[in-house]
Each structure stands twice: as structure tokens, then as C-alpha cells.
Coordinates of C-alpha atoms in Angstrom, one line a residue:
Chain A
M1 CA 73.2 19.2 2.9
A2 CA 72.4 20.2 6.7
V3 CA 70.4 18.3 9.1
K4 CA 69.2 19.8 12.3
E5 CA 67.1 18.0 15.1
L6 CA 64.1 20.1 16.0
S7 CA 63.1 17.7 18.7
D8 CA 63.7 14.0 19.7
G9 CA 64.0 12.2 16.3
I10 CA 62.4 14.8 14.1
F11 CA 64.8 16.4 11.8
E12 CA 65.0 19.3 9.6
V13 CA 66.9 18.3 6.4
Q14 CA 68.2 20.9 3.9
K15 CA 68.4 19.7 0.3
S16 CA 69.1 21.8 -2.8
G17 CA 67.8 24.8 -1.1
K18 CA 64.6 23.3 -0.1
R19 CA 63.8 22.3 3.5
F20 CA 62.2 19.2 4.6
I21 CA 61.2 17.6 7.9
G22 CA 61.8 13.9 8.2
T23 CA 62.5 11.1 10.7
K24 CA 65.5 8.8 10.6
N25 CA 64.5 5.6 8.7
A26 CA 64.4 2.8 11.0
V27 CA 64.2 0.2 8.2
P28 CA 66.9 1.9 5.8
G29 CA 65.9 1.5 1.9
S30 CA 62.4 1.0 2.2
A31 CA 59.5 3.6 2.1
V32 CA 56.3 3.0 3.8
Y33 CA 53.6 5.0 1.7
G34 CA 55.7 6.2 -1.3
E35 CA 57.4 9.1 0.8
R36 CA 60.8 10.3 -0.5
L37 CA 64.1 8.9 1.1
V38 CA 66.9 11.5 1.3
E39 CA 70.3 10.6 2.2
A40 CA 72.1 13.2 4.7
E41 CA 75.3 13.0 6.6
G42 CA 75.6 9.4 6.4
D43 CA 71.9 8.6 7.7
E44 CA 68.6 8.0 5.7
Y45 CA 65.5 10.2 6.4
R46 CA 62.0 9.8 5.3
I47 CA 60.5 13.0 4.2
W48 CA 57.4 13.7 6.3
D49 CA 54.6 15.4 4.4
A50 CA 52.8 17.9 6.8
R51 CA 49.7 17.6 4.3
R52 CA 49.3 14.0 5.0
S53 CA 50.1 14.0 8.7
K54 CA 48.8 16.2 11.4
L55 CA 51.7 15.4 13.7
A56 CA 53.9 16.9 10.9
A57 CA 51.8 19.8 10.5
M58 CA 52.1 20.3 14.3
V59 CA 55.9 20.2 13.8
L60 CA 56.0 22.8 11.0
K61 CA 53.7 24.9 13.1
K62 CA 56.4 25.1 15.7
M63 CA 54.6 23.2 18.3
N64 CA 56.8 21.5 20.8
I65 CA 56.5 18.0 20.3
P66 CA 56.8 16.1 23.6
I67 CA 57.6 12.5 22.3
K68 CA 61.1 11.4 23.4
S69 CA 63.2 8.6 22.0
D70 CA 62.5 6.5 24.7
S71 CA 58.6 7.4 25.4
N72 CA 55.9 4.9 25.2
V73 CA 52.9 6.1 23.0
L74 CA 49.3 5.3 22.5
Y75 CA 48.3 6.2 19.1
L76 CA 44.5 6.6 18.8
G77 CA 43.2 6.4 15.1
A78 CA 46.2 4.8 13.6
A79 CA 44.7 4.3 10.1
S80 CA 46.9 2.5 7.6
G81 CA 49.9 3.8 9.8
T82 CA 51.3 6.7 7.5
T83 CA 52.0 8.9 10.7
V84 CA 52.5 5.8 12.9
S85 CA 55.6 4.9 10.7
H86 CA 57.1 8.3 11.4
V87 CA 56.4 8.0 15.3
S88 CA 58.0 4.5 14.9
D89 CA 61.0 6.1 13.7
I90 CA 61.2 8.8 16.4
L91 CA 60.8 6.0 19.2
T92 CA 64.3 4.2 18.7
D93 CA 63.8 3.0 22.4
G94 CA 59.9 3.1 23.0
L95 CA 56.9 1.5 21.8
V96 CA 53.7 2.7 20.1
Y97 CA 50.4 1.2 20.6
A98 CA 48.4 1.8 17.7
V99 CA 44.6 1.6 18.1
E100 CA 42.4 1.5 14.9
F101 CA 38.7 0.4 14.6
S102 CA 38.3 -0.5 11.0
P103 CA 39.6 -4.0 9.7
R104 CA 40.0 -2.8 6.4
T105 CA 42.8 -0.1 7.1
M106 CA 44.0 -2.3 10.0
R107 CA 45.3 -4.6 7.1
E108 CA 47.7 -2.2 5.7
L109 CA 48.8 -1.3 9.3
I110 CA 49.5 -5.0 10.2
Q111 CA 51.7 -5.1 7.4
L112 CA 53.6 -2.3 8.5
C113 CA 53.8 -3.9 12.0
D114 CA 55.5 -6.8 10.4
T115 CA 58.5 -4.7 9.5
R116 CA 58.9 -2.4 12.3
L117 CA 59.7 -3.8 15.7
N118 CA 58.2 -1.3 17.9
I119 CA 54.3 -1.0 16.8
I120 CA 51.8 -2.9 18.7
P121 CA 48.7 -3.1 16.7
I122 CA 45.3 -3.0 18.3
L123 CA 42.0 -3.5 16.5
A124 CA 39.5 -1.7 19.0
D125 CA 37.3 1.1 19.5
A126 CA 38.8 4.0 21.0
N127 CA 35.5 4.9 22.8
H128 CA 36.0 1.8 25.2
P129 CA 39.4 1.9 26.7
A130 CA 38.6 -1.0 29.0
S131 CA 38.4 -3.2 25.8
Y132 CA 42.1 -2.8 25.4
A133 CA 43.3 -2.0 28.8
H134 CA 44.8 -5.6 29.1
I135 CA 47.1 -4.8 26.3
V136 CA 48.3 -1.2 26.8
E137 CA 50.6 -0.2 29.7
Q138 CA 50.8 3.3 31.3
V139 CA 52.4 5.7 28.4
D140 CA 54.0 9.0 28.3
V141 CA 52.0 10.5 25.4
V142 CA 48.5 9.9 23.9
F143 CA 48.3 11.1 20.4
Q144 CA 44.8 11.1 19.1
D145 CA 43.4 11.6 15.6
V146 CA 40.0 10.1 15.3
A147 CA 37.6 12.6 13.7
Q148 CA 34.9 11.7 15.8
P149 CA 32.2 13.9 17.3
N150 CA 33.0 13.0 20.8
Q151 CA 36.8 13.5 20.2
A152 CA 37.2 15.2 23.5
Q153 CA 35.6 12.5 25.5
I154 CA 37.5 9.7 23.8
A155 CA 40.8 11.7 24.5
A156 CA 39.8 12.0 28.2
V157 CA 38.9 8.5 29.0
N158 CA 41.9 7.2 27.3
C159 CA 44.2 9.7 29.3
E160 CA 42.4 8.9 32.5
Q161 CA 43.0 5.0 31.8
F162 CA 46.6 5.1 30.3
L163 CA 48.3 8.3 30.6
K164 CA 51.0 8.6 33.2
G165 CA 50.7 11.4 35.9
D166 CA 52.4 14.3 34.0
G167 CA 52.0 12.8 30.5
H168 CA 51.3 14.7 27.4
L169 CA 48.2 14.5 25.1
L170 CA 48.5 15.5 21.5
L171 CA 45.2 16.1 20.1
S172 CA 44.0 17.0 16.5
I173 CA 40.5 18.4 16.5
K174 CA 38.6 18.3 13.4
A175 CA 35.7 20.9 13.4
R176 CA 34.2 19.4 10.6
S177 CA 33.3 16.1 12.2
I178 CA 32.1 17.6 15.2
D179 CA 29.6 20.1 13.5
T180 CA 29.5 20.2 9.7
V181 CA 28.1 23.8 9.5
A182 CA 29.2 25.7 12.6
N183 CA 32.1 28.1 12.4
P184 CA 35.3 26.2 13.2
G185 CA 36.5 28.7 15.6
K186 CA 33.6 28.5 17.8
V187 CA 33.7 24.6 17.6
F188 CA 37.4 24.8 18.8
K189 CA 36.7 27.0 21.5
E190 CA 33.9 24.7 23.0
E191 CA 36.1 21.6 22.6
V192 CA 38.9 23.0 24.4
K193 CA 36.5 24.2 27.1
K194 CA 35.3 20.8 27.5
L195 CA 38.7 19.3 27.7
E196 CA 39.5 21.7 30.5
K197 CA 36.4 21.5 32.6
E198 CA 34.1 18.6 31.8
F199 CA 36.1 15.5 32.8
D200 CA 37.7 13.7 35.6
T201 CA 41.2 13.9 34.1
K202 CA 42.4 17.6 34.2
F203 CA 44.4 19.1 31.5
Q204 CA 46.7 22.0 31.4
I205 CA 46.6 23.3 27.7
L206 CA 50.1 24.0 26.8
K207 CA 49.6 25.0 23.1
K208 CA 46.9 25.0 20.6
Q209 CA 47.4 26.0 16.8
D210 CA 45.3 26.2 13.8
L211 CA 46.7 23.5 11.2
A212 CA 46.1 25.5 8.1
P213 CA 47.4 25.7 5.5
F214 CA 48.3 22.0 5.9
H215 CA 44.8 20.9 7.0
D216 CA 41.7 23.1 6.9
D217 CA 39.5 23.3 10.0
H218 CA 41.8 21.5 12.3
L219 CA 43.2 22.4 15.5
G220 CA 46.3 21.0 17.0
L221 CA 46.5 20.9 20.7
I222 CA 49.1 19.9 23.2
A223 CA 48.2 19.4 26.8
Q224 CA 49.6 18.0 30.0
K225 CA 47.7 15.9 32.4
L226 CA 47.6 17.3 35.9
L227 CA 48.7 15.4 38.8
R228 CA 45.7 15.2 41.4
Chain B
M1 CA 40.1 -8.4 43.0
K2 CA 41.2 -10.2 39.9
I3 CA 42.1 -8.5 36.7
I4 CA 43.0 -9.7 33.4
T5 CA 46.1 -8.9 31.3
W6 CA 47.2 -10.2 28.2
Y7 CA 49.9 -12.6 29.9
G8 CA 47.6 -13.7 32.9
I9 CA 45.2 -13.0 35.6
L10 CA 46.4 -10.9 38.5
T11 CA 45.0 -10.9 42.0
L12 CA 45.2 -7.5 43.6
E13 CA 45.1 -6.9 47.2
E14 CA 45.4 -3.7 49.2
N15 CA 49.2 -3.5 49.0
G16 CA 49.5 -4.5 45.5
V17 CA 49.6 -7.7 43.3
A18 CA 49.4 -10.5 45.5
D19 CA 49.4 -13.4 43.1
C20 CA 49.6 -14.0 39.2
E21 CA 48.1 -16.8 37.3
L22 CA 50.3 -16.8 34.1
F23 CA 49.0 -17.9 30.8
N24 CA 50.9 -20.2 28.6
K25 CA 53.7 -18.5 27.0
D26 CA 52.7 -19.5 23.6
V27 CA 52.1 -16.9 20.9
D28 CA 48.9 -18.5 19.4
E29 CA 47.4 -19.3 22.6
L30 CA 47.9 -15.8 23.9
A31 CA 46.8 -14.4 20.6
E32 CA 43.4 -16.2 20.9
G33 CA 43.2 -15.1 24.5
L34 CA 43.5 -11.5 23.5
L35 CA 40.3 -12.0 21.4
H36 CA 38.3 -13.3 24.2
Q37 CA 39.5 -11.2 27.3
N38 CA 36.4 -11.8 29.2
A39 CA 37.5 -14.6 31.4
A40 CA 35.2 -15.3 34.3
G41 CA 35.3 -13.0 37.2
A42 CA 38.3 -10.9 35.9
R43 CA 37.9 -7.2 35.0
A44 CA 39.9 -4.9 32.8
P45 CA 42.7 -3.1 34.8
E46 CA 41.9 0.1 36.4
A47 CA 42.8 3.4 35.3
G48 CA 46.4 4.1 36.2
F49 CA 47.4 0.6 36.8
D50 CA 50.7 -0.3 35.2
I51 CA 50.6 -3.9 33.6
R52 CA 54.1 -4.1 32.7
A53 CA 55.7 -4.4 36.0
P54 CA 53.9 -7.5 37.3
A55 CA 55.0 -9.4 33.9
I56 CA 58.4 -9.1 35.0
S57 CA 58.2 -9.6 38.8
F58 CA 56.3 -12.8 38.3
G59 CA 58.7 -14.1 35.7
F60 CA 56.4 -14.2 32.6
V61 CA 59.2 -12.4 30.7
E62 CA 62.5 -11.7 31.8
N63 CA 63.2 -8.2 30.9
D64 CA 61.4 -5.1 29.0
R65 CA 62.9 -6.0 25.8
E66 CA 61.2 -9.5 25.9
Y67 CA 58.2 -8.0 27.1
D68 CA 58.0 -5.7 24.1
S69 CA 59.0 -8.3 21.6
L70 CA 56.4 -10.9 22.8
L71 CA 53.5 -8.4 23.1
R72 CA 54.2 -7.3 19.8
D73 CA 54.3 -10.9 18.3
V74 CA 51.1 -11.6 20.0
S75 CA 49.3 -8.5 19.0
I76 CA 50.2 -9.0 15.3
R77 CA 48.9 -12.6 15.4
A78 CA 45.6 -11.4 17.1
G79 CA 45.2 -8.8 14.7
K80 CA 45.6 -11.2 11.6
L81 CA 43.1 -13.7 13.3
R82 CA 40.5 -10.8 13.6
I83 CA 40.9 -9.7 10.0
S84 CA 40.7 -13.1 8.8
R85 CA 37.4 -13.4 10.8
T86 CA 35.8 -10.4 9.6
N87 CA 35.8 -11.7 5.9
T88 CA 32.4 -13.2 6.3
P89 CA 29.9 -14.1 3.5
D90 CA 28.1 -10.6 3.6
M91 CA 31.7 -8.9 3.0
R92 CA 31.9 -10.9 -0.3
I93 CA 28.2 -9.7 -1.3
I94 CA 29.2 -6.1 -0.6
Q95 CA 32.3 -6.5 -3.0
A96 CA 29.9 -8.1 -5.6
V97 CA 27.3 -5.3 -5.3
E98 CA 29.9 -2.6 -5.5
A99 CA 31.4 -4.4 -8.6
L100 CA 28.0 -4.4 -10.0
D101 CA 27.8 -0.5 -9.6
D102 CA 31.5 0.0 -11.1
I103 CA 30.6 -2.3 -14.1
D104 CA 27.4 -0.2 -14.9
D105 CA 29.4 3.0 -14.6
A106 CA 32.2 1.6 -17.1
A107 CA 29.6 -0.2 -19.6
N108 CA 27.7 3.1 -19.7
A109 CA 30.5 5.2 -20.5
L110 CA 31.9 2.8 -23.0
S111 CA 28.6 2.2 -24.5
E112 CA 28.1 5.9 -25.2
R113 CA 31.6 6.1 -26.9
L114 CA 30.7 3.0 -29.1
S115 CA 27.4 4.7 -29.9
E116 CA 29.4 8.0 -31.0
W117 CA 32.1 6.0 -32.6
Y118 CA 29.6 3.4 -34.6
G119 CA 27.1 6.3 -35.3
L120 CA 29.8 7.8 -37.7
H121 CA 29.3 4.7 -39.8
F122 CA 25.6 3.7 -39.4
P123 CA 23.8 6.6 -37.7
E124 CA 20.3 5.3 -38.3
L125 CA 20.6 2.2 -36.3
G126 CA 19.0 3.4 -33.3
F127 CA 20.4 0.7 -31.0
S128 CA 21.9 1.6 -27.6
S129 CA 24.0 0.0 -24.8
E130 CA 23.9 -3.7 -24.7
Q131 CA 21.9 -4.1 -28.0
L132 CA 24.5 -2.1 -29.9
A133 CA 27.3 -3.8 -28.5
R134 CA 26.2 -7.3 -29.4
F135 CA 25.3 -6.1 -32.9
V136 CA 28.5 -4.4 -33.7
K137 CA 30.4 -7.6 -32.3
E138 CA 28.2 -9.8 -34.4
H139 CA 28.4 -7.7 -37.6
G140 CA 30.9 -5.1 -37.8
A141 CA 30.4 -2.9 -40.7
R142 CA 27.1 -2.6 -41.8
S143 CA 28.0 -3.9 -45.2
N144 CA 28.2 -7.3 -43.7
I145 CA 24.3 -7.3 -42.8
P146 CA 22.6 -10.2 -44.6
A147 CA 19.8 -9.2 -47.2
D148 CA 17.2 -11.2 -45.0
D149 CA 17.9 -8.9 -42.1
P150 CA 15.2 -6.6 -41.3
I151 CA 17.8 -3.9 -40.9
F152 CA 19.3 -4.5 -44.3
E153 CA 17.2 -1.8 -46.0
K154 CA 18.4 0.8 -43.3
A155 CA 22.0 -0.3 -43.8
S156 CA 22.3 -0.2 -47.6
S157 CA 20.6 3.5 -47.6
S158 CA 22.7 4.7 -44.7
M159 CA 24.2 8.3 -44.9
G160 CA 27.0 7.2 -42.9
A161 CA 30.7 7.2 -43.9
E162 CA 32.5 4.2 -44.9
L163 CA 34.3 2.1 -42.2
P164 CA 37.9 1.1 -43.3
P165 CA 38.5 -2.5 -42.5
A166 CA 41.4 -1.3 -39.9
D167 CA 38.8 0.6 -38.0
E168 CA 36.0 -2.0 -38.2
E169 CA 38.7 -4.7 -36.4
L170 CA 39.1 -1.8 -33.6
V171 CA 35.3 -1.0 -33.3
K172 CA 34.4 -4.7 -33.2
Q173 CA 36.9 -5.4 -30.6
F174 CA 35.8 -2.5 -28.7
A175 CA 32.1 -3.8 -28.8
S176 CA 33.3 -7.3 -27.9
N177 CA 35.0 -5.8 -24.6
I178 CA 31.7 -4.1 -23.6
C179 CA 29.8 -7.5 -24.4
D180 CA 32.1 -9.2 -21.9
L181 CA 31.3 -6.3 -19.5
Y182 CA 27.5 -7.2 -19.5
D183 CA 28.1 -10.9 -19.2
N184 CA 30.3 -10.4 -16.4
R185 CA 27.4 -8.4 -14.9
H186 CA 25.0 -10.9 -15.5
S187 CA 27.0 -13.8 -13.8
I188 CA 27.7 -11.5 -10.6
E189 CA 24.0 -10.6 -10.4
E190 CA 23.2 -14.4 -10.7
S191 CA 25.9 -15.1 -7.9
I192 CA 24.5 -12.4 -5.7
V193 CA 21.0 -13.9 -5.9
R194 CA 22.4 -17.3 -5.1
N195 CA 24.4 -16.2 -2.1
M196 CA 21.7 -14.1 -0.7
G197 CA 19.3 -17.0 -0.8
E198 CA 21.9 -18.8 1.4
I199 CA 22.9 -16.5 3.9
A200 CA 20.0 -14.0 4.1
P201 CA 16.8 -16.2 2.8
N202 CA 14.4 -14.2 4.8
L203 CA 15.6 -10.7 3.6
S204 CA 15.9 -12.0 -0.3
N205 CA 12.2 -13.3 0.4
I206 CA 11.0 -9.8 1.7
A207 CA 13.1 -7.4 -0.2
G208 CA 14.4 -9.3 -3.3
P209 CA 17.8 -10.5 -3.4
L210 CA 19.4 -7.5 -5.1
I211 CA 17.6 -4.7 -3.0
G212 CA 18.6 -7.0 -0.1
A213 CA 22.2 -7.1 -1.2
R214 CA 22.3 -3.1 -1.7
L215 CA 20.8 -2.7 1.9
I216 CA 23.7 -4.9 3.1
S217 CA 26.4 -3.0 1.1
M218 CA 25.1 0.4 2.3
T219 CA 25.2 -0.5 6.2
G220 CA 28.5 -2.6 5.8
G221 CA 27.0 -6.0 6.9
L222 CA 24.1 -8.1 7.5
E223 CA 24.3 -7.7 11.1
R224 CA 24.7 -4.2 11.2
L225 CA 21.6 -3.7 9.0
A226 CA 19.7 -5.9 11.4
Q227 CA 20.5 -3.8 14.2
L228 CA 19.0 -0.5 12.5
P229 CA 15.7 0.7 13.3
S230 CA 13.4 0.1 10.4
S231 CA 12.8 3.9 10.1
T232 CA 16.4 4.2 9.0
V233 CA 16.0 1.2 6.6
Q234 CA 13.0 3.2 5.1
V235 CA 14.9 6.2 4.1
M236 CA 18.4 4.7 3.4
G237 CA 19.7 5.7 0.1
A238 CA 17.8 9.0 0.5
S239 CA 20.2 10.9 2.6
R240 CA 20.1 14.1 0.8
A241 CA 16.2 14.4 0.9
L242 CA 16.6 13.1 4.8
F243 CA 19.0 15.8 5.8
K244 CA 17.4 18.5 3.9
H245 CA 14.4 17.5 5.8
L246 CA 16.2 17.7 9.0
R247 CA 18.0 21.1 8.2
S248 CA 14.8 22.9 6.6
R249 CA 11.2 22.5 6.1
A250 CA 11.4 20.1 3.1
P251 CA 9.2 17.2 3.6
S252 CA 10.8 13.9 4.9
P253 CA 11.6 11.4 2.5
K254 CA 9.0 8.4 2.2
H255 CA 11.4 5.9 0.6
G256 CA 15.2 5.5 -0.1
L257 CA 16.7 2.4 -1.7
I258 CA 13.3 0.3 -1.1
F259 CA 11.6 2.4 -3.7
N260 CA 12.8 0.0 -6.3
H261 CA 10.7 -2.7 -4.9
P262 CA 7.9 -3.6 -7.0
L263 CA 5.5 -3.3 -4.2
I264 CA 6.3 0.6 -3.9
K265 CA 7.1 0.9 -7.4
N266 CA 4.0 -0.2 -8.7
S267 CA 1.6 1.4 -6.3
P268 CA 0.0 4.7 -6.8
W269 CA 1.9 7.8 -4.9
W270 CA -0.7 8.1 -2.1
Q271 CA -0.1 4.5 -1.0
R272 CA 3.5 4.5 -1.3
G273 CA 4.6 6.2 2.0
K274 CA 2.7 3.8 4.0
I275 CA 3.6 0.6 2.1
A276 CA 7.2 1.8 2.3
R277 CA 6.9 1.8 6.1
A278 CA 5.4 -1.6 6.3
L279 CA 8.0 -2.9 4.0
A280 CA 10.9 -1.4 6.0
A281 CA 9.4 -2.9 9.2
K282 CA 9.3 -6.3 7.8
I283 CA 12.7 -6.0 6.2
S284 CA 14.2 -5.4 9.7
L285 CA 12.3 -8.2 11.1
A286 CA 13.6 -10.5 8.1
C287 CA 17.2 -9.5 8.8
R288 CA 17.0 -10.2 12.3
T289 CA 15.6 -13.7 11.8
D290 CA 18.5 -14.3 9.1
V291 CA 21.1 -13.2 11.6
Y292 CA 19.7 -14.7 14.7
S293 CA 17.9 -17.9 13.6
G294 CA 18.9 -18.3 10.0
E295 CA 16.0 -20.0 8.9
L296 CA 13.2 -19.1 6.4
S297 CA 10.2 -17.8 8.2
P298 CA 7.3 -17.6 5.6
A299 CA 5.1 -15.7 8.1
I300 CA 6.9 -12.4 7.6
K301 CA 5.8 -12.5 4.0
T302 CA 2.3 -13.4 4.7
G303 CA 2.4 -10.7 7.3
L304 CA 3.5 -8.0 4.8
E305 CA 1.0 -9.1 2.2
K306 CA -1.8 -9.0 4.7
K307 CA -0.6 -5.4 5.8
V308 CA -0.1 -4.1 2.3
N309 CA -3.6 -5.4 1.2
S310 CA -5.2 -3.6 4.3
I311 CA -3.1 -0.5 3.1
K312 CA -4.6 -0.5 -0.2
S313 CA -8.2 -1.5 0.6
S314 CA -8.4 1.5 3.0
N315 CA -6.7 4.1 0.7
P316 CA -8.2 3.3 -2.8
K317 CA -8.5 6.9 -3.8
P318 CA -6.0 9.8 -3.5
P319 CA -6.2 12.1 -0.7
A320 CA -8.1 15.3 -1.4
R321 CA -5.8 18.4 -2.0
E322 CA -5.3 20.7 0.9
K323 CA -6.0 24.2 0.4
P324 CA -2.9 26.0 -0.4
S325 CA -2.2 28.1 2.7
G326 CA -0.4 30.8 1.1
K327 CA 2.8 30.3 3.3
G328 CA 4.2 27.8 0.9
R329 CA 4.9 25.2 3.6
G330 CA 6.0 21.6 2.5
K331 CA 7.6 21.2 -0.8
G332 CA 11.1 22.3 -0.9
N333 CA 12.9 23.7 -3.8
K334 CA 11.9 21.9 -7.0
N335 CA 15.2 22.2 -8.7
S336 CA 17.2 20.5 -5.9
G337 CA 16.3 16.9 -6.6
G338 CA 17.3 13.8 -4.6
R339 CA 13.7 13.2 -3.4
R340 CA 12.6 9.7 -2.9

């Protein structure tokens, strides 16, 4: 059984001929959403399913994940916290601010926060960063998975408010929630163009990648905020 | 300039943070504060402002570690408070309405099964759904039907197969479960009517408690329903027809969920669209009254009745048919359905 660290806190685990990606479990012995736990080289890893998590799909698509073990991350669209739990594993020395709009899914997220020490739950609308600016500090990474028609704008206003000068934006763009009928390729192009031109905050796109076959009609994108 | 943070109000001057009015270091108080961040005169921090540094330099917390853990405790507490406050009475109504639909689905499926199963034994019975379930629960095999029952004749000459006692027990139990579902359904319905009268008296008065409850369930809350334009209320529940109309040349839907209202259902087709518009307008009005005043206002109902009467008297006859223009405008594909 071999373990290889792909980037900070993200591991590739080989077991009985199969390869998985996973994160080192911060709460050994307990699974968060029914994922498999694997012992390797004396540590316990939580297997990370790329079909359930866009961030995991980005890892498998060989995108360079800029999250370091001591980063502070603003996570928009935390939902019930499946991906957030892995981010929390990665950040052995950092915080993740998890913003979620729906009280129903927040219920599960809060239960997750109770077991982990580095998640700050925030029940708020990501469209209005001012409504949580009194809680969130300046962060190194903004991760966004909100599936809203104005995705690009949400990313831009949040990066403007919270992202450090040379911080990174990780974005998952869902073509179907921007335009249900248009060709996804065209939607992606437009969204990327928006991100490059339309807002006060300027980005340099580092990498973009279709997340198929893990997620249909999704584009993963990594960008860096440009210093003004 | 004063800006607000979760731990205190900062006074900003040109060369940085000049002063900080710290809040009490109490998790409950801070959590309560998070929910009402709009303290007088203070603004949200500007873009790029780091709120962590002043918390340490002004001695609210000793170090980064304490900052992290205190912020975590406060946020979790605030989140729990918010969640418990979103459980309003209309949320319970929504659950009740959804339960009603689930019971309908389940009871229909089970009733069909019972009808097939019991049909092996007594195909001539001709009952269905609730009536059948009650019958089977009471009598079991057709040989138990008393001679003075009007069905006795049918039962004694039935072409159905014999029902062994072990099977009879099973079918009876099955039927009794279905009856329980129907009983449950009735009591849920009663409770919806009762609760609607309390939390939305005007809406119940105009739309009827069950349609009102469905509208609330569809929008996700009474307050949200009150914020919708009445044109949306009018076509809610006819989304397939609405989007078809928006996409192609199909006619716009005249009514969605509110079609089930007797005022619309019992009116001739050429008045329905107009009445739906009037009804939707009054439903919106009623919701807003419920949310913002909460008192029953009979004027809405009389207004609606007046409007409906004037619609009826000015449109007593169906409109003359337009001559077919040959282009086939209007009506969409007949097979697609979903039009209301």
C-alpha cells in the first residue's frame, strides 16, 4: 500500500491495485457522509469521491490545487459539508469559512462543525458579502460552488471583499444553471470572459478544465487575483 | 468612520484603527450580535480590510488560536439560533402538505394492489380505493357477508377463487393498514385547515385553507408568497405550460394551482382566465395582510365577489370563434399536456 502526497493534504492512496484520492482524517474513526476509511502507513484516510465533489474532480483532472495546510479558505456554497469536510482535513493549520444559504442544509453542516475545530459556519447569501464581512477575515483561497446564474459575479464580489492580493480563486461553473439550453462550451467561454473583463477585481486564469466524466457540463477553473 | 466586526466596533482613521469598542466576551451575547449586525452608525468592513489583526492588538483575544476557537464557538451558536428561528408555523404547514401528497401516492399504490389481490377472490365487487379498503377490513372473505347486505347476492354467485384463511388474514391486515393511511390523511387535512385559520386567516378565507397551504408549500413560506407578484401566483403550478409559452408560441397558462378553487373550476371556460386573474390578485393581497397585519379583513372577500360578479355579468356568452387564419397560431401540440 503506497501513499503519495499530490499537493498539501491531498493524497493518492493505492490499495489492492486500485488508486484513490483521499485526505488524512482529522477525526480518526468517523466518516462524515458514508465515505470509506482506509488505513495506510499508520494513518487513516477518507476516500474522496470525485463524482460527489467538484474539488476532488479538479484534483483528478490534474489541476494544481492552491490550498496549503495553513491557508484560510472562504468556501461559498458549502451545502451539507461533504467537500467542506475534506477541505477541513487539508487545513491542518487553517480555517475554512463555510457560507451556505439554505437553513435546511445548514442543519447538517452545523453538525459537522461540532465535530471539527476549523470550520466556521455562516448562514448567509453569497450575493451579499457585506452581510458576513464582520465575520470573515482576509483569505488565501476562495472556493465557489454555488450553481447560480450570476456565478461569475458572486465570485468577483467575494474576491474583491475577502481575497488577499495574490490569492487564488477556485471556481466550479455549472453551465446548466446559467443557461439550460445553450451549448455548455459557449456558456463557459462567456463566463470566463466575464471573469477576465467585467469586474473591478482582475484575475489571471491559471487553468480551466472540463470536469467530465465526473460532473457533466461543469467547468473547473483556477485563477489568481492580480495585484492592483 | 466606524465599522462593525463580530467582536466589537472599530473606529477607523487615516492611519489605521484608532479605537475599538469591544463587545462582551460571552458566546451567547456575541452570537446574538452576529444576527443583528446593523448597529447604529457602523458599517461593514471595507473590501480588503483584515478584521483579525485588531482583535489581537486591542486585546479581545490573546492569540490567533483563541481567535479561531472563539469565532468558531460563536458562529456555531449563531447558526443554531438562526436554524431554530426558521422553524416557523408555516414550515410545519409545508411539511403537512408534503405529507398529504406522500400519503396520496402511497395509498393509491397500495389500493391498486389491494384491488388486484382481492379481485382474485371477489372480482364483481366494483369498489375502489378507500371504500374497498374499508370493506375488506370489515368483512374479509366474501363468505362473511351477511345475508341482508345488498352485496350478498353478488358475493354468493361470484366467479372468484376461494380465499384461504391464512390469505384472508393477510389481506385484511393489508386493508387495515390502508384504512389507517386514509384516517391519517383526514386528520392531517383537519390540522392544516385549523393551522391555516390561525396563521393565515385571510389567505384561507380567499383561497380556501388547502389551496392556500399548497401555495405556501410551493413557494416555501407565507412571507415569500406575500412577496410574489400576483401574476406568478396565478400560474404557479403550471410551470410546464408557462415555460412552453415562454419558449414557443404556445398560449400562456391562465391558471395553475388555483384552478382547483371552486370559483374557477365551476365557471365556464371563457370566464376562467379573467376570474383567475382577479382571484390571484386578491390572494396576494390576502397574504400580505396576513404577514403584515395578521387580522382578518372581510373587505378582500367582498371585493373579490364584486369583481367576479362583474366578470360574470359582462361575459355571459362564450366569445365568437376567430376565423382560422391558416397559420396555426396559438394552440400548441395537443399531445404535450400540462396546460392549465
